[in-house]
Amino acid sequence: MDLGIKGRTALVCASSKGLGRGCAEALAAEGVDLVLNARGNEALEATAASIRDVSDVAVTTIAADITSEAGQAAVLAAAGDVDILVTNAGGPPPGTWTDWDRDDFIAAFDANLLTPIAMIKALLPSMMARGWGRIVNITSVAVKAPIPVLGLSNTARSGLTGYVAGVARQVAGSGVTINNLLPGLHDTDRLAMLDQVDASARGISEAEAREARTATVPAGRFGTADEFGAACAWLCSDKAGFVIGQNILLDGGAFPGAM
Ligand code: NAP
């Protein structure tokens, strides 16, 4: 299927690795020019080079911390008036309720709530003026099924979900869609880190922690960044213009609800 976005431009935040990279690669495969961002320059340039090797899209990189005001300003200046925005940042650390103080919540809100809101607010006006835009936020299964050790993530991402539910409908008539993609367990560095923490807390090996986590997924495996990116590209496509304010779960069947 031709997704109808060849020649569009996309800013994909936090995209040198993992799910953000998967989204960037899938958009490039559809002929979308890219602005990629991450803090570490080496992986960012390696990802950009790998995308240039397999496609003829323009790839711009901007190394910056997307959760800081200065980082957001630098990324927005490099990106200009893009057609597609994918918001993303690293997730908060795991812990338990006694660990989390005000500063921890502020950091999580900055990264996973206020940063996507700032990026959306900055780029929506030009998308609306042009009558076309796609915004996809990478959130988490945690907004449907909160994960106890990820209380900071549960709290911040629930706030973003509420924000998007309202704003997506406020701007829907302008040709701009805003939706959330909710990853369940995907095979990335983030998941490997969570397996390490789990293994040391429970006195088991990382392989055992991974096996136990895999057993919670009816599909019997973790998701891949490629699969996640394909869903993102479809949500960013011309074909998905009637999908507004949705929360689309990619979790291999782990969430047990009917809807
Ligand atoms: P990942 O494999 O660790 O990749 C994170 C990417 O984001 C890297 O490119 C990293 O590069 C970049 N990044 C992190 N913090 C950044 C910042 N402050 N500014 C700019 N770039 C930043 O993580 P992932 O698994 O793709 O996860 C992406 C998001 O989905 C996270 O919020 C995560 O919590 C959430 N999530 C993931 C899963 C899963 O199973 N993987 C499940 C649910 C939710 P640098 O470190 O160089 O900046």
Coordinates of C-alpha atoms and ligand atoms in Angstrom, one line a residue:
M1 CA 0.0 0.0 0.0
D2 CA 1.3 3.5 -0.9
L3 CA 0.9 5.5 2.3
G4 CA 0.8 8.7 0.4
I5 CA 3.5 10.6 2.4
K6 CA 6.4 10.5 -0.1
G7 CA 8.1 13.9 0.1
R8 CA 6.7 14.9 3.5
T9 CA 9.1 15.8 6.3
A10 CA 9.1 14.3 9.8
L11 CA 10.8 15.1 13.1
V12 CA 11.3 12.0 15.1
C13 CA 12.5 12.8 18.6
A14 CA 14.8 10.4 20.5
S15 CA 15.4 8.3 17.4
S16 CA 19.0 7.0 17.3
K17 CA 17.9 3.6 18.8
G18 CA 14.9 1.5 19.7
L19 CA 11.3 2.5 18.9
G20 CA 12.1 6.0 17.7
R21 CA 14.6 4.6 15.3
G22 CA 12.1 2.0 14.1
C23 CA 9.6 4.9 13.4
A24 CA 12.3 6.9 11.5
E25 CA 13.3 3.9 9.3
A26 CA 9.7 3.1 8.5
L27 CA 9.0 6.7 7.5
A28 CA 12.2 6.8 5.4
A29 CA 11.0 3.7 3.6
E30 CA 7.9 5.7 2.6
G31 CA 10.0 8.5 1.2
V32 CA 9.7 10.9 4.1
D33 CA 12.6 13.3 4.7
L34 CA 13.8 13.1 8.3
V35 CA 15.1 15.2 11.2
L36 CA 16.5 12.8 13.8
N37 CA 17.4 13.6 17.4
A38 CA 19.1 12.0 20.4
R39 CA 21.6 13.2 23.0
G40 CA 24.5 10.9 21.9
N41 CA 26.0 12.0 18.6
E42 CA 27.8 8.8 17.7
A43 CA 24.7 6.5 17.6
L44 CA 22.7 9.3 16.0
E45 CA 25.1 9.7 13.1
A46 CA 25.3 5.9 12.7
T47 CA 21.6 5.7 12.5
A48 CA 21.4 8.6 10.0
A49 CA 24.1 6.9 7.9
S50 CA 22.3 3.6 7.9
I51 CA 19.1 5.3 6.7
R52 CA 20.9 7.2 4.0
D53 CA 22.5 3.9 2.8
V54 CA 19.1 2.3 2.1
S55 CA 17.0 5.3 1.0
D56 CA 17.3 8.6 -0.9
V57 CA 15.5 10.7 1.7
A58 CA 17.2 13.8 3.3
V59 CA 18.3 13.1 6.9
T60 CA 19.2 15.9 9.2
T61 CA 20.6 15.2 12.7
I62 CA 20.5 17.3 15.8
A63 CA 22.1 16.1 19.0
A64 CA 20.3 17.6 21.9
D65 CA 18.4 16.6 25.1
I66 CA 14.8 16.9 24.0
T67 CA 13.7 17.2 27.6
S68 CA 15.4 20.5 28.1
E69 CA 14.1 23.9 26.8
A70 CA 17.4 24.5 25.1
G71 CA 17.3 21.1 23.4
Q72 CA 13.8 21.6 22.3
A73 CA 14.6 25.0 20.8
A74 CA 17.6 23.6 18.9
V75 CA 15.6 20.7 17.6
L76 CA 12.7 22.9 16.5
A77 CA 15.2 25.3 14.8
A78 CA 16.8 22.5 12.9
A79 CA 13.4 20.9 11.9
G80 CA 11.5 23.9 10.7
D81 CA 7.8 23.4 9.7
V82 CA 7.6 19.6 9.5
D83 CA 4.5 17.7 8.4
I84 CA 5.0 14.8 10.8
L85 CA 6.0 14.9 14.5
V86 CA 6.9 11.7 16.5
T87 CA 7.4 12.6 20.1
N88 CA 9.6 10.3 22.2
A89 CA 12.2 10.4 25.0
G90 CA 13.7 8.0 27.4
G91 CA 11.5 6.5 30.1
P92 CA 11.7 7.2 33.8
P93 CA 13.7 4.8 36.1
P94 CA 11.9 1.9 37.9
G95 CA 11.4 1.9 41.6
T96 CA 8.7 1.8 44.3
W97 CA 6.4 4.4 45.7
T98 CA 8.7 5.3 48.7
D99 CA 11.5 6.2 46.2
W100 CA 9.6 8.9 44.4
D101 CA 9.9 12.4 45.6
R102 CA 8.8 15.7 44.1
D103 CA 12.0 16.1 42.0
D104 CA 11.6 12.6 40.5
F105 CA 8.0 13.4 39.4
I106 CA 9.1 16.8 38.0
A107 CA 11.8 15.0 36.0
A108 CA 9.3 12.4 34.7
F109 CA 6.7 15.1 33.9
D110 CA 9.4 17.1 32.0
A111 CA 10.5 14.1 29.9
N112 CA 7.2 12.3 29.2
L113 CA 4.5 14.9 29.6
L114 CA 5.7 18.5 29.2
T115 CA 8.2 17.7 26.4
P116 CA 5.7 16.2 24.1
I117 CA 3.2 18.9 24.9
A118 CA 5.9 21.6 24.1
M119 CA 6.8 20.0 20.8
I120 CA 3.1 19.6 19.9
K121 CA 2.3 23.2 20.8
A122 CA 5.3 24.5 18.7
L123 CA 4.5 22.5 15.6
L124 CA 0.7 22.4 15.5
P125 CA 0.1 25.9 14.2
S126 CA 2.1 25.5 11.0
M127 CA 0.5 22.1 10.4
M128 CA -2.9 23.5 10.9
A129 CA -2.1 26.5 8.6
R130 CA -1.1 24.0 5.8
G131 CA -4.2 21.9 6.5
W132 CA -2.3 18.6 7.0
G133 CA -0.3 17.1 9.8
R134 CA 0.4 14.0 11.7
I135 CA 1.5 13.7 15.3
V136 CA 2.3 10.4 17.0
N137 CA 3.3 10.2 20.6
I138 CA 5.3 7.1 21.8
T139 CA 3.7 6.5 25.2
S140 CA 3.3 3.1 26.9
V141 CA 1.1 0.1 27.7
A142 CA 1.3 1.6 31.2
V143 CA -1.5 4.0 30.4
K144 CA -3.9 1.1 30.0
A145 CA -2.3 -1.3 32.5
P146 CA -0.1 0.5 34.9
I147 CA 3.2 -1.2 35.7
P148 CA 3.8 -1.0 39.5
V149 CA 7.6 -0.5 39.3
L150 CA 7.1 2.3 36.7
G151 CA 5.0 4.6 38.8
L152 CA 6.7 7.7 37.4
S153 CA 6.0 6.6 33.9
N154 CA 2.4 5.6 34.7
T155 CA 1.7 9.0 36.2
A156 CA 3.4 11.2 33.5
R157 CA 2.1 9.3 30.6
S158 CA -1.5 9.2 31.9
G159 CA -1.3 13.0 31.9
L160 CA -0.2 13.1 28.3
T161 CA -3.0 10.7 27.3
G162 CA -5.6 13.1 28.8
Y163 CA -4.0 16.1 27.1
V164 CA -4.0 14.3 23.7
A165 CA -7.6 13.2 24.1
G166 CA -8.8 16.8 24.3
V167 CA -6.4 18.5 21.9
A168 CA -6.7 15.9 19.2
R169 CA -10.4 16.7 18.9
Q170 CA -9.9 20.5 19.1
V171 CA -7.7 20.4 16.0
A172 CA -9.2 17.5 14.1
G173 CA -11.0 19.8 11.7
S174 CA -7.8 21.3 10.5
G175 CA -6.5 18.1 8.9
V176 CA -4.0 17.4 11.7
T177 CA -4.3 14.1 13.6
I178 CA -2.8 13.4 17.0
N179 CA -2.6 9.8 18.3
N180 CA -0.6 7.7 20.8
L181 CA 1.2 4.5 20.1
L182 CA 1.4 2.3 23.3
P183 CA 4.4 -0.1 23.2
G184 CA 4.1 -3.2 25.3
L185 CA 7.3 -5.3 25.6
H186 CA 9.7 -4.5 22.7
D187 CA 13.2 -5.8 22.3
T188 CA 15.2 -2.6 22.9
D189 CA 18.0 -1.3 25.2
R190 CA 15.2 0.0 27.5
L191 CA 13.8 -3.5 28.0
A192 CA 17.3 -4.9 28.6
M193 CA 17.9 -2.3 31.3
L194 CA 14.6 -3.3 33.0
D195 CA 15.5 -7.0 32.8
Q196 CA 18.9 -6.1 34.6
V197 CA 17.1 -4.2 37.4
D198 CA 14.5 -7.1 37.7
A199 CA 17.3 -9.7 37.8
S200 CA 19.3 -8.0 40.5
A201 CA 16.1 -7.3 42.6
R202 CA 15.0 -10.9 42.4
G203 CA 18.5 -12.6 42.5
I204 CA 18.0 -14.3 39.2
S205 CA 20.0 -14.1 35.9
E206 CA 19.1 -11.6 33.2
A207 CA 18.2 -14.5 30.9
E208 CA 15.8 -15.8 33.5
A209 CA 14.2 -12.3 33.9
R210 CA 13.8 -12.1 30.2
E211 CA 12.3 -15.5 30.0
A212 CA 9.8 -14.7 32.7
R213 CA 8.9 -11.4 31.0
T214 CA 8.5 -13.2 27.6
A215 CA 6.1 -15.6 29.2
T216 CA 3.7 -12.8 30.0
V217 CA 3.2 -12.1 26.2
P218 CA 0.6 -14.4 24.5
A219 CA 2.6 -13.9 21.2
G220 CA 5.5 -15.7 23.0
R221 CA 8.0 -13.0 22.1
F222 CA 8.9 -9.3 22.4
G223 CA 7.9 -6.9 19.7
T224 CA 10.4 -5.4 17.3
A225 CA 11.2 -1.8 16.5
D226 CA 10.4 -2.6 12.8
E227 CA 6.9 -3.7 13.7
F228 CA 6.5 -0.6 15.9
G229 CA 7.8 1.6 13.1
A230 CA 5.4 0.1 10.6
A231 CA 2.4 1.0 12.8
C232 CA 3.8 4.5 13.3
A233 CA 4.2 5.0 9.5
W234 CA 0.6 3.9 8.9
L235 CA -0.6 6.4 11.6
C236 CA 1.4 9.1 9.9
S237 CA 0.0 8.2 6.5
D238 CA -2.5 9.9 4.3
K239 CA -4.8 6.9 4.8
A240 CA -5.1 7.4 8.5
G241 CA -6.7 10.9 8.4
F242 CA -9.9 9.6 10.2
V243 CA -8.0 8.2 13.2
I244 CA -8.2 10.9 15.9
G245 CA -7.1 10.8 19.5
Q246 CA -6.6 7.1 19.7
N247 CA -4.4 5.0 21.9
I248 CA -3.1 2.0 19.8
L249 CA -1.6 -0.8 21.8
L250 CA 1.2 -3.0 20.4
D251 CA 1.7 -5.6 23.0
G252 CA 1.5 -9.1 21.5
G253 CA -1.8 -9.7 23.3
A254 CA -0.5 -9.0 26.8
F255 CA -3.3 -6.7 27.9
P256 CA -6.2 -9.0 28.8
G257 CA -9.1 -6.7 28.1
A258 CA -11.6 -7.1 25.2
M259 CA -10.9 -3.5 24.1
Ligands
NAP1 P1 15.8 2.9 24.0 O1 16.0 1.7 23.2 O2 16.5 3.0 25.3 O3 16.1 4.1 23.0 C1 15.9 5.4 23.5 C2 16.3 6.4 22.4 O4 15.9 7.7 22.9 C3 17.8 6.5 22.2 O5 18.0 6.9 20.8 C4 18.2 7.6 23.1 O6 19.5 8.2 22.6 C5 17.1 8.6 23.0 N1 16.9 9.5 24.1 C6 16.7 9.1 25.4 N2 16.6 10.2 26.2 C7 16.7 11.3 25.4 C8 16.6 12.7 25.6 N3 16.4 13.2 26.8 N4 16.7 13.5 24.5 C9 16.9 13.0 23.3 N5 17.0 11.7 23.0 C10 16.8 10.8 24.0 O7 14.2 3.0 24.4 P2 12.9 2.4 23.7 O8 12.7 1.1 24.2 O9 13.0 2.7 22.2 O10 11.8 3.3 24.4 C11 11.3 4.5 23.8 C12 10.2 5.0 24.7 O11 9.1 4.0 24.8 C13 10.7 5.2 26.2 O12 10.0 6.4 26.7 C14 10.2 4.0 26.9 O13 10.0 4.2 28.3 C15 8.9 3.7 26.2 N6 8.5 2.3 26.3 C16 9.3 1.3 25.8 C17 8.9 0.0 25.9 C18 9.7 -1.2 25.4 O14 9.4 -2.4 25.7 N7 10.9 -0.9 24.8 C19 7.7 -0.3 26.5 C20 6.9 0.7 27.0 C21 7.3 2.0 26.8 P3 20.4 8.9 23.7 O15 20.5 8.1 24.9 O16 21.7 9.1 23.0 O17 19.8 10.3 24.0

